[in-house]
């Protein structure tokens, strides 16, 4: 008789929901950086498929590497940790925060190296791997003056989008997965079905971001259109929904999560609207992730 | 009855059974215990068998012949129920003095939770709190014991309150309809008892949480916590000058909508009790004692006997779920009733080992696995 008391391990289902959450974004990135660019004649159909195939290949290869690691190196007897690994999702996110004109010979090795390092330190340090990846990638590409978020069409385009409503839909310049705020919100709605997703983090991040934005607007530092354009161009909503809320590098205590989200939102707003440095969001998340053990010590009466 | 578990109110079917004539009764002895019988001796019900260095006395719950083993006494029940001639029972405990209460409890050496009840009574308490609720999940022992002894329990609470000059509170769960109604109909005769019906269920009905919630003005050490079992023991000791030999245990199988409450005798072999009443299949099962959410499997089930430590038995299909890595979802922290972080490196002293963190963990981890396996 099936036991009504014992609950099944839910991690696989949780991870599948995470992957489902980024599926609309992958499809949109294929449309925006693939199909639309093919229509301008600057990319072949074959090459356009990379935006669909590569994330799938990354996910599959991540599982392969997990299998090698757990069964081959750690000599575990069952595939439990392989099947329940969140690494494929994290690696897919790493891909989505790359620029569209992929330098796969740089991005893939960085993903692999970071994965190996994380396994070596056995997750003893709370690190947001996606934020770390983006920072390292930015650093390396900037060093060789190769950093760019333009896709194959935008490189040659003379006029780039500046209409906030079109940017909201995803017509702006940005990383593969971060341009469309609309699809990030769709991803958020999908993730709401995942009861283990830390849903309050994106909300508080966005509210804090908006609050600081309002102050800057009222202070005359930026006008409303600039605020919207900066926000949608920076991919902040994508980062808040998917990167800042990664469960393995965010606080477990509720009050800690709130403080973490406020700090991420406030500093991100300053980075984007004041400094004009979009990559700064990832630096903020990386630092806040490292401070997670400190945030876990906060206990307020709301807990 | 209606039962609330995991935020879900459900109608539970409870089957009450008796197993009051076990084939054998076993009493474990430890180093330092005084043993008053030996192999071949015939013992009567209520005959003193063993006394621990702390004064806890164990009496025979059946009549029969003794076989002394290395670390236990086994009595083969002849089912005659021949008992030691006891003092005459008194009609009412109302006039018993404080010194007599302490004297009788001390003489009989009655215990609960491996502590002499008399030591609890002697502690300088400022309030008496009778937590008559079954504290662990899916346990109904106190429910049934209370039903059998409503008047006796109220009399005992009133007596202790008057003689020890402390306020007395009786707590029952709102889901315990029968007992709540019974108490309400009688409480008028006991003006010294404050009756509280509480809404909370496990684990918010544990003594620590109750003390924080309802008795904030007292330190925990100033509260005399007694439960149904200890009150019944005190009552029987005072009225009949005898120990209690029967107790209830709850048995739960895989069905969360059904439970068995078995009335049996101390010392009876636990497996025999369950096999004779519920008759489940024991092969390929995971067995848990008292709280299945702690995920501490019982490894020595065949040798267990009914004692105060055993309140419920859960017999589940073998669980093939293996735990996976923690995903830091924080559900364990959110659900912890005492507000600690189960993921912290050391198990906090405040942890009440309710097991809720284990229950909600999606990775099937055991967050209180610092415990050794229960016998």
XYZ file of C-alpha atoms in Angstrom:
678
model
C 0.000 0.000 0.000
C 1.366 3.405 -0.902
C 2.419 5.266 2.221
C 0.388 8.396 2.866
C 3.015 9.770 5.252
C 6.304 9.488 3.417
C 6.971 12.151 0.841
C 8.920 11.494 -2.311
C 12.123 13.342 -3.106
C 10.943 16.427 -4.985
C 14.199 17.885 -6.206
C 13.943 16.584 -9.741
C 10.497 18.123 -10.145
C 11.715 21.394 -8.652
C 14.616 21.543 -11.103
C 12.376 20.734 -14.034
C 10.152 23.647 -13.094
C 13.183 25.905 -13.027
C 14.108 24.762 -16.526
C 10.532 25.250 -17.646
C 10.731 28.811 -16.360
C 13.565 29.676 -18.720
C 12.033 27.934 -21.704
C 10.034 30.984 -22.897
C 13.217 33.028 -22.685
C 15.180 30.494 -24.718
C 12.447 30.483 -27.348
C 12.357 34.267 -27.445
C 16.143 34.498 -27.701
C 15.973 32.114 -30.666
C 13.367 34.385 -32.226
C 15.170 37.655 -31.534
C 18.776 36.680 -32.170
C 18.040 33.925 -34.668
C 14.890 34.266 -36.751
C 14.794 38.070 -36.801
C 18.463 38.281 -37.755
C 17.999 35.624 -40.467
C 15.295 37.859 -41.926
C 17.793 40.688 -42.217
C 20.079 38.328 -44.132
C 22.925 38.613 -41.655
C 22.717 35.080 -40.370
C 21.980 31.724 -41.951
C 19.165 29.498 -40.722
C 21.701 26.933 -39.667
C 23.613 29.362 -37.476
C 20.396 30.787 -36.073
C 19.606 27.380 -34.572
C 22.468 27.822 -32.138
C 20.174 29.859 -29.867
C 17.907 26.848 -29.551
C 20.397 24.039 -29.678
C 23.188 25.376 -27.503
C 21.161 25.780 -24.297
C 19.795 22.262 -24.751
C 23.287 20.916 -25.389
C 24.570 22.745 -22.299
C 21.833 21.199 -20.169
C 22.463 17.716 -21.525
C 26.237 17.984 -21.225
C 25.814 19.260 -17.672
C 23.968 16.067 -16.779
C 26.699 14.063 -18.490
C 29.367 15.824 -16.485
C 27.348 15.365 -13.277
C 27.102 11.653 -14.045
C 30.873 11.448 -14.547
C 31.500 13.385 -11.368
C 29.156 11.487 -9.063
C 29.426 8.003 -10.481
C 32.957 8.144 -11.864
C 34.868 10.328 -9.440
C 32.880 10.184 -6.212
C 31.940 6.546 -6.890
C 28.387 6.948 -5.654
C 26.153 3.957 -6.043
C 23.009 5.614 -7.273
C 22.158 8.416 -9.648
C 20.222 10.399 -7.067
C 22.605 13.364 -6.978
C 22.907 13.348 -10.766
C 19.183 13.453 -11.409
C 18.604 16.017 -8.671
C 21.443 18.324 -9.616
C 20.658 22.001 -10.136
C 23.863 22.530 -12.137
C 22.214 22.116 -15.585
C 19.844 24.949 -14.759
C 22.662 27.137 -13.484
C 24.756 26.455 -16.586
C 21.796 27.294 -18.813
C 21.450 30.602 -16.981
C 25.152 31.256 -17.525
C 24.586 30.869 -21.241
C 21.602 33.191 -21.145
C 23.652 36.007 -19.630
C 26.240 35.864 -22.419
C 26.182 38.293 -25.317
C 24.427 36.998 -28.451
C 27.531 36.990 -30.631
C 28.752 34.053 -28.675
C 32.372 33.419 -28.065
C 31.737 29.841 -27.133
C 35.452 29.103 -26.941
C 35.534 31.487 -23.964
C 32.113 30.974 -22.355
C 32.047 27.185 -22.310
C 35.491 26.800 -20.700
C 34.546 29.370 -18.064
C 31.350 27.438 -17.291
C 33.324 24.210 -17.000
C 36.104 25.694 -14.879
C 33.662 27.308 -12.480
C 31.749 24.043 -12.191
C 34.930 22.183 -11.346
C 35.967 24.809 -8.801
C 32.543 24.694 -7.143
C 32.720 20.919 -6.906
C 36.213 21.131 -5.508
C 35.167 23.484 -2.741
C 32.055 21.304 -2.348
C 29.801 24.318 -2.051
C 31.315 25.280 1.292
C 31.211 28.912 0.205
C 27.905 30.451 -0.810
C 28.618 31.682 -4.331
C 26.102 32.748 -6.935
C 27.659 30.899 -9.823
C 25.787 32.789 -12.539
C 26.884 36.150 -11.147
C 30.424 34.868 -10.790
C 30.374 33.594 -14.359
C 29.159 36.928 -15.690
C 31.791 38.851 -13.761
C 34.582 36.580 -14.955
C 33.305 36.674 -18.541
C 33.008 40.430 -18.464
C 36.501 40.698 -17.081
C 38.062 38.461 -19.702
C 36.169 39.921 -22.640
C 36.878 43.468 -21.521
C 40.540 42.619 -21.203
C 40.588 41.686 -24.881
C 38.159 44.463 -25.822
C 35.710 41.814 -26.958
C 32.837 42.601 -24.629
C 29.617 43.322 -26.516
C 25.921 42.587 -26.148
C 25.122 43.276 -29.790
C 23.750 40.478 -31.917
C 24.746 39.866 -35.549
C 22.272 42.450 -36.796
C 22.816 45.051 -34.089
C 26.525 45.181 -34.928
C 25.636 46.734 -38.276
C 22.477 48.559 -37.246
C 22.783 52.315 -37.098
C 19.745 52.972 -34.967
C 19.141 50.951 -31.879
C 15.860 50.758 -30.049
C 15.097 53.454 -27.478
C 11.361 53.041 -27.049
C 10.615 51.800 -23.531
C 7.593 49.761 -24.613
C 9.572 47.951 -27.315
C 12.423 47.405 -24.889
C 9.962 45.853 -22.472
C 9.059 43.351 -25.150
C 12.707 42.567 -25.775
C 13.723 44.591 -28.799
C 16.712 46.188 -27.088
C 20.385 45.319 -26.928
C 21.330 42.915 -24.218
C 22.454 39.415 -23.326
C 20.890 36.387 -24.948
C 18.223 35.907 -22.314
C 17.927 39.217 -20.509
C 16.486 41.607 -23.077
C 12.828 40.755 -22.674
C 11.296 41.890 -19.417
C 7.974 40.466 -20.594
C 9.368 36.953 -20.921
C 11.192 37.294 -17.625
C 7.826 38.016 -16.036
C 6.318 35.020 -17.821
C 9.172 32.953 -16.403
C 8.385 34.338 -12.955
C 4.754 33.292 -13.277
C 5.894 29.775 -14.211
C 8.247 29.707 -11.246
C 5.419 30.672 -8.897
C 4.158 27.114 -9.357
C 7.379 25.952 -7.784
C 6.657 26.129 -4.072
C 10.373 25.972 -3.280
C 11.189 29.046 -5.349
C 12.033 32.079 -3.203
C 9.369 34.206 -4.799
C 9.650 37.160 -2.457
C 13.208 37.946 -3.554
C 12.365 39.217 -7.073
C 9.399 41.187 -5.768
C 11.399 42.919 -3.068
C 14.315 43.454 -5.449
C 12.062 45.143 -7.989
C 10.302 47.232 -5.349
C 13.586 48.397 -3.868
C 14.928 49.100 -7.337
C 11.790 51.092 -8.154
C 11.982 53.005 -4.889
C 15.510 54.155 -5.576
C 14.527 54.880 -9.159
C 11.709 57.064 -7.890
C 14.094 58.975 -5.667
C 16.425 59.532 -8.595
C 13.497 60.624 -10.735
C 12.189 62.999 -8.093
C 15.723 64.262 -7.593
C 15.920 65.085 -11.263
C 18.826 62.753 -11.865
C 16.921 60.787 -14.524
C 13.655 61.359 -16.328
C 10.961 58.719 -16.496
C 11.794 57.510 -19.999
C 15.479 57.189 -19.131
C 14.528 55.207 -16.051
C 12.460 52.770 -18.093
C 15.029 52.512 -20.874
C 17.868 51.887 -18.410
C 15.852 49.247 -16.565
C 14.738 47.307 -19.620
C 18.133 47.564 -21.269
C 19.918 46.287 -18.187
C 17.935 43.022 -18.006
C 17.372 43.706 -14.337
C 14.054 41.872 -14.158
C 15.596 38.718 -15.648
C 18.411 38.911 -13.142
C 16.014 39.485 -10.241
C 13.772 36.580 -11.243
C 16.375 33.992 -12.138
C 19.801 34.950 -10.867
C 19.236 36.840 -7.624
C 16.774 34.199 -6.397
C 18.971 31.135 -6.957
C 18.157 29.111 -3.881
C 21.636 27.729 -3.289
C 23.190 31.176 -2.812
C 20.395 33.067 -1.090
C 19.521 33.220 2.598
C 17.324 30.518 4.103
C 15.961 32.755 6.853
C 13.027 34.880 5.748
C 14.258 38.136 7.224
C 17.667 37.450 5.703
C 16.051 37.030 2.295
C 14.271 40.364 2.669
C 17.427 42.221 3.622
C 19.341 40.508 0.823
C 16.688 41.454 -1.734
C 16.537 45.068 -0.566
C 20.295 45.452 -0.832
C 20.352 43.863 -4.293
C 17.481 46.076 -5.501
C 18.886 49.310 -4.112
C 22.432 48.793 -5.305
C 21.296 47.516 -8.691
C 19.234 50.643 -9.196
C 22.211 52.813 -8.380
C 24.460 50.783 -10.677
C 22.044 50.950 -13.596
C 20.597 54.430 -13.286
C 23.418 56.350 -11.737
C 26.573 54.607 -12.850
C 25.223 53.193 -16.119
C 27.123 49.983 -15.354
C 24.772 47.066 -15.994
C 27.289 44.367 -15.111
C 27.358 45.968 -11.672
C 24.106 44.088 -10.910
C 25.999 40.809 -11.083
C 28.777 42.135 -8.862
C 26.157 43.153 -6.283
C 24.553 39.709 -6.424
C 27.919 38.003 -6.168
C 28.891 39.977 -3.077
C 25.463 39.539 -1.459
C 25.642 35.816 -2.182
C 28.956 35.614 -0.359
C 27.374 37.441 2.570
C 24.496 34.939 2.751
C 25.784 33.312 5.962
C 25.616 36.752 7.562
C 22.091 37.353 6.294
C 21.081 33.978 7.728
C 21.800 35.297 11.194
C 19.153 37.998 10.932
C 16.041 37.062 12.843
C 13.234 39.579 12.947
C 9.838 39.219 14.549
C 8.305 38.430 11.177
C 10.009 35.042 11.276
C -12.485 11.899 15.283
C -11.297 15.056 13.596
C -7.547 15.342 13.536
C -5.323 18.107 12.226
C -1.977 17.192 10.755
C 0.223 19.193 8.418
C -2.385 21.953 8.197
C -4.902 19.427 7.000
C -7.996 18.591 9.043
C -9.170 15.090 8.408
C -11.620 12.553 9.732
C -9.617 9.823 11.344
C -10.909 6.356 12.094
C -9.538 4.938 15.336
C -9.850 1.300 16.282
C -9.399 0.627 19.997
C -8.194 -2.824 21.006
C -7.120 -4.518 24.217
C -4.227 -6.850 24.828
C -4.235 -7.269 28.571
C -3.019 -10.834 28.868
C 0.408 -11.011 27.286
C 2.150 -14.356 27.201
C 5.214 -12.945 28.854
C 6.296 -9.738 30.488
C 9.904 -8.608 30.475
C 11.511 -6.140 32.845
C 14.975 -4.885 31.933
C 17.508 -4.504 34.706
C 20.571 -2.293 34.723
C 23.743 -2.320 36.742
C 23.071 -1.054 40.219
C 19.420 -2.138 40.283
C 18.214 -4.091 43.282
C 16.488 -7.260 42.112
C 13.998 -8.871 44.467
C 13.309 -12.095 42.625
C 15.122 -14.885 40.870
C 14.638 -17.740 38.408
C 11.895 -20.111 39.454
C 10.171 -17.685 41.790
C 6.460 -17.176 41.444
C 5.460 -13.543 41.444
C 2.067 -11.926 41.905
C 0.594 -8.863 40.288
C 1.848 -5.733 42.110
C 4.833 -7.575 43.543
C 8.004 -5.485 43.625
C 10.568 -6.830 41.190
C 13.265 -4.223 40.728
C 14.335 -0.959 42.310
C 16.740 1.409 40.630
C 19.377 3.370 42.567
C 17.224 6.491 42.040
C 14.253 4.870 43.758
C 12.195 4.000 40.697
C 10.362 0.768 41.420
C 9.079 -1.759 38.922
C 6.251 -4.054 39.855
C 5.001 -7.161 38.163
C 1.999 -6.532 35.930
C 1.134 -10.223 35.672
C 1.275 -13.314 37.880
C 3.607 -16.117 36.879
C 7.026 -17.701 37.072
C 10.212 -15.713 36.740
C 13.156 -16.517 34.535
C 16.178 -14.366 35.193
C 18.272 -13.502 32.164
C 21.474 -11.537 31.906
C 19.849 -8.139 31.726
C 16.190 -8.798 32.282
C 13.528 -10.683 34.171
C 10.995 -12.567 32.085
C 7.726 -13.530 33.711
C 5.611 -16.165 32.025
C 2.033 -15.122 32.548
C -0.156 -17.854 34.021
C -3.150 -15.605 33.392
C -4.458 -16.068 36.908
C -4.073 -12.370 37.766
C -3.231 -13.391 41.313
C -2.254 -10.224 43.085
C -0.410 -9.238 46.198
C -2.823 -8.371 48.979
C -2.847 -4.604 49.014
C -3.987 -2.045 51.523
C -7.627 -1.178 51.320
C -8.391 1.477 48.813
C -9.772 4.735 50.170
C -13.075 6.169 49.001
C -11.817 9.596 48.096
C -8.487 11.315 47.777
C -9.916 14.669 48.775
C -8.557 14.661 52.302
C -5.062 13.447 51.531
C -2.384 15.787 52.839
C 0.643 17.060 50.940
C 3.047 14.968 52.998
C 0.967 11.871 52.302
C 0.996 12.567 48.566
C 4.748 12.799 48.593
C 5.097 9.845 50.954
C 2.926 7.489 48.910
C 4.507 8.478 45.593
C 7.943 8.022 47.147
C 7.142 4.665 48.723
C 5.715 3.265 45.533
C 8.595 4.701 43.524
C 6.310 5.590 40.630
C 7.956 7.205 37.694
C 7.307 8.864 34.418
C 9.824 9.574 31.653
C 12.492 7.818 33.734
C 12.111 10.323 36.553
C 10.530 9.783 39.925
C 7.207 11.600 39.957
C 7.825 12.533 43.581
C 10.887 14.579 42.543
C 8.727 16.559 40.171
C 6.232 17.179 42.963
C 8.937 18.214 45.404
C 10.418 20.822 43.054
C 9.519 24.350 44.095
C 6.874 24.992 41.455
C 4.671 28.043 41.186
C 2.049 26.676 38.837
C 0.718 23.291 37.803
C 0.117 22.792 34.094
C -1.527 19.578 33.032
C -0.868 19.098 29.355
C -3.448 16.425 28.604
C -2.850 16.616 24.882
C -1.058 13.903 22.970
C 2.109 15.738 22.132
C 3.582 13.663 19.321
C 1.876 13.413 15.921
C -0.655 10.661 15.366
C -0.813 9.672 19.020
C -4.110 9.221 20.821
C -3.035 7.547 24.055
C -3.760 10.470 26.344
C -7.071 10.959 24.607
C -8.233 7.466 25.547
C -6.641 7.424 28.981
C -8.281 10.723 29.800
C -11.657 9.408 28.673
C -11.296 6.499 31.087
C -10.299 8.731 34.005
C -11.881 12.178 33.647
C -13.157 12.490 37.203
C -10.056 10.909 38.712
C -7.798 13.311 36.854
C -9.804 16.358 37.850
C -9.773 15.232 41.486
C -6.021 14.742 41.402
C -5.373 18.124 39.818
C -7.582 19.804 42.374
C -5.858 17.977 45.228
C -2.367 18.925 44.078
C -3.413 22.504 43.502
C -4.869 22.810 46.991
C -2.184 20.951 48.864
C 0.756 22.504 47.067
C -0.932 25.891 47.042
C -0.361 26.542 43.359
C -2.642 27.513 40.500
C -3.631 24.647 38.249
C -4.310 24.676 34.522
C -5.694 21.846 32.446
C -5.065 21.968 28.701
C -6.988 19.989 26.128
C -7.039 20.233 22.365
C -10.140 21.569 20.636
C -10.080 18.414 18.484
C -10.571 16.289 21.592
C -14.366 16.739 21.553
C -15.301 13.957 23.973
C -12.920 14.983 26.706
C -13.596 18.694 26.287
C -17.325 18.058 26.729
C -16.723 15.771 29.694
C -14.524 18.303 31.440
C -16.897 21.156 30.722
C -19.715 19.209 32.352
C -17.657 18.589 35.505
C -15.379 21.600 35.818
C -17.948 23.487 37.856
C -17.137 21.189 40.783
C -13.456 22.112 40.651
C -13.146 25.852 40.967
C -9.428 25.613 41.537
C -8.789 24.298 38.015
C -8.409 26.668 35.071
C -9.500 24.891 31.931
C -7.962 25.888 28.598
C -8.958 24.513 25.227
C -6.177 25.213 22.803
C -6.343 25.278 19.033
C -2.785 24.391 18.336
C -1.637 20.994 17.319
C 1.742 19.333 17.077
C 4.307 20.628 17.767
C 2.796 23.741 19.264
C 1.376 21.659 22.094
C 4.756 20.672 23.503
C 5.539 21.866 27.008
C 8.241 24.289 25.922
C 6.030 26.051 23.398
C 3.054 26.088 25.787
C 5.198 27.607 28.503
C 6.321 30.394 26.168
C 2.870 31.052 24.807
C 0.598 30.790 27.845
C 2.814 31.002 30.893
C 5.314 33.672 29.940
C 5.377 35.082 33.453
C 6.951 31.890 34.825
C 10.359 30.450 34.188
C 10.176 26.977 32.693
C 11.656 25.442 35.867
C 8.862 27.015 37.950
C 6.155 25.159 36.065
C 5.126 21.706 37.247
C 4.226 19.962 34.037
C 2.216 16.784 34.467
C 0.413 14.822 31.841
C -2.454 12.345 31.796
C -0.292 9.287 32.434
C 1.461 10.741 35.465
C -1.822 12.008 36.934
C -3.441 8.599 36.603
C -0.392 7.038 38.250
C -0.601 9.515 41.116
C -4.333 8.940 41.520
C -4.065 5.148 41.615
C -1.138 5.411 44.029
C -3.095 7.650 46.364
C -6.400 5.820 46.195
C -5.314 2.214 45.990
C -1.663 2.402 47.070
C -0.870 0.477 43.909
C 1.106 1.081 40.707
C -0.510 1.304 37.281
C 0.055 -1.663 34.996
C -1.809 -0.707 31.864
C -1.054 1.783 29.208
C -2.192 2.780 25.763
C -0.044 2.754 22.682
C -0.981 3.978 19.216
C -0.144 1.993 16.109
C -0.263 3.530 12.650
C 0.239 1.754 9.365
C 0.509 3.322 5.910
C -2.972 4.794 5.927
C -3.038 8.343 7.347
C -6.799 8.094 7.845
C -6.673 5.243 10.326
C -4.995 4.456 13.634
C -5.140 1.763 16.281
C -5.063 2.476 19.998
C -4.130 -0.582 22.004
C -4.507 -0.958 25.729
C -1.838 -3.304 27.000
C 0.392 -4.016 29.964
C 3.811 -2.680 30.841
C 6.486 -5.186 29.997
C 4.573 -6.954 27.224
C 6.589 -7.614 24.077
C 5.744 -4.817 21.688
C 5.803 -6.957 18.578
C 3.496 -9.523 20.210
C 1.088 -6.807 21.248
C 0.856 -5.427 17.741
C 0.812 -8.827 16.033
C -2.020 -10.033 18.281
C -4.184 -6.965 17.812
C -3.433 -5.262 14.512
C -1.599 -8.150 12.826
C 0.295 -6.168 10.196
C 2.925 -7.548 7.888
C 6.325 -6.842 9.458
C 8.430 -7.938 6.492
C 10.233 -5.215 4.541
C 8.922 -2.455 6.726
C 10.402 0.667 8.246
C 9.400 0.959 11.888
C 9.512 4.247 13.761
C 8.803 4.905 17.398
C 6.878 7.858 18.796
C 7.533 10.322 15.964
C 8.065 9.110 12.415
C 9.156 12.559 11.288
C 12.427 12.215 13.158
C 13.301 9.515 10.602
C 15.052 7.406 13.202
C 14.323 3.818 12.295
C 13.855 1.252 15.000
C 16.525 -1.424 14.686
C 15.740 -3.656 17.609
C 11.989 -3.935 17.328
C 11.687 -7.627 18.204
C 13.224 -7.108 21.629
C 11.218 -4.055 22.665
C 8.784 -4.143 25.530
C 6.034 -1.726 26.471
C 7.410 1.004 28.692
C 6.603 4.655 29.335
C 9.064 5.586 26.582
C 7.024 3.886 23.891
C 3.924 5.815 22.968
C 3.337 5.048 19.313
C 4.600 2.737 16.631
C 4.602 3.529 12.933
C 4.928 0.617 10.554
C 5.516 1.869 7.016
C 6.433 0.388 3.673
C 10.170 0.546 3.152
C 11.099 4.004 1.947
C 13.276 3.846 -1.154
C 13.724 7.618 -1.346
C 17.350 8.539 -0.944
C 18.225 11.990 0.312
C 19.836 14.448 -2.084
C 21.800 17.654 -1.582
C 20.239 20.515 0.289
C 18.838 23.139 -2.070
C 18.644 25.802 0.672
C 14.968 26.383 -0.006
C 14.479 27.464 3.604
C 11.279 25.493 4.187
C 12.777 23.879 7.279
C 13.560 27.290 8.739
C 10.087 28.613 7.928
C 8.323 25.690 9.609
C 10.487 25.358 12.720
C 8.171 25.965 15.701
C 10.955 27.208 17.948
C 12.439 29.548 15.352
C 15.859 27.989 14.945
C 17.767 27.283 11.749
C 17.940 23.498 11.291
C 20.665 24.016 8.696
C 23.089 25.537 11.183
C 26.111 23.397 11.906
C 25.255 22.506 15.469
C 21.836 21.361 16.512
C 20.500 24.185 18.645
C 19.768 23.370 22.272
C 16.312 24.838 21.684
C 15.490 22.143 19.131
C 12.516 20.103 20.358
C 13.150 17.354 17.791
C 9.649 17.578 16.435
C 10.876 16.434 13.027
C 8.877 18.975 11.038
C 12.037 20.111 9.267
C 12.544 16.549 8.052
C 8.933 16.291 7.025
C 8.952 19.370 4.790
C 12.409 18.860 3.308
C 12.015 18.248 -0.451
C 15.405 16.534 -0.554
C 14.365 13.936 2.070
C 17.243 14.940 4.290
C 17.368 14.122 7.977
C 18.151 17.423 9.642
C 18.134 16.005 13.153
C 20.215 12.974 12.321
C 22.565 13.682 15.160
C 20.435 11.183 17.100
C 21.530 7.610 17.246
C 19.109 4.969 16.065
C 16.413 4.286 18.608
C 16.299 0.824 20.081
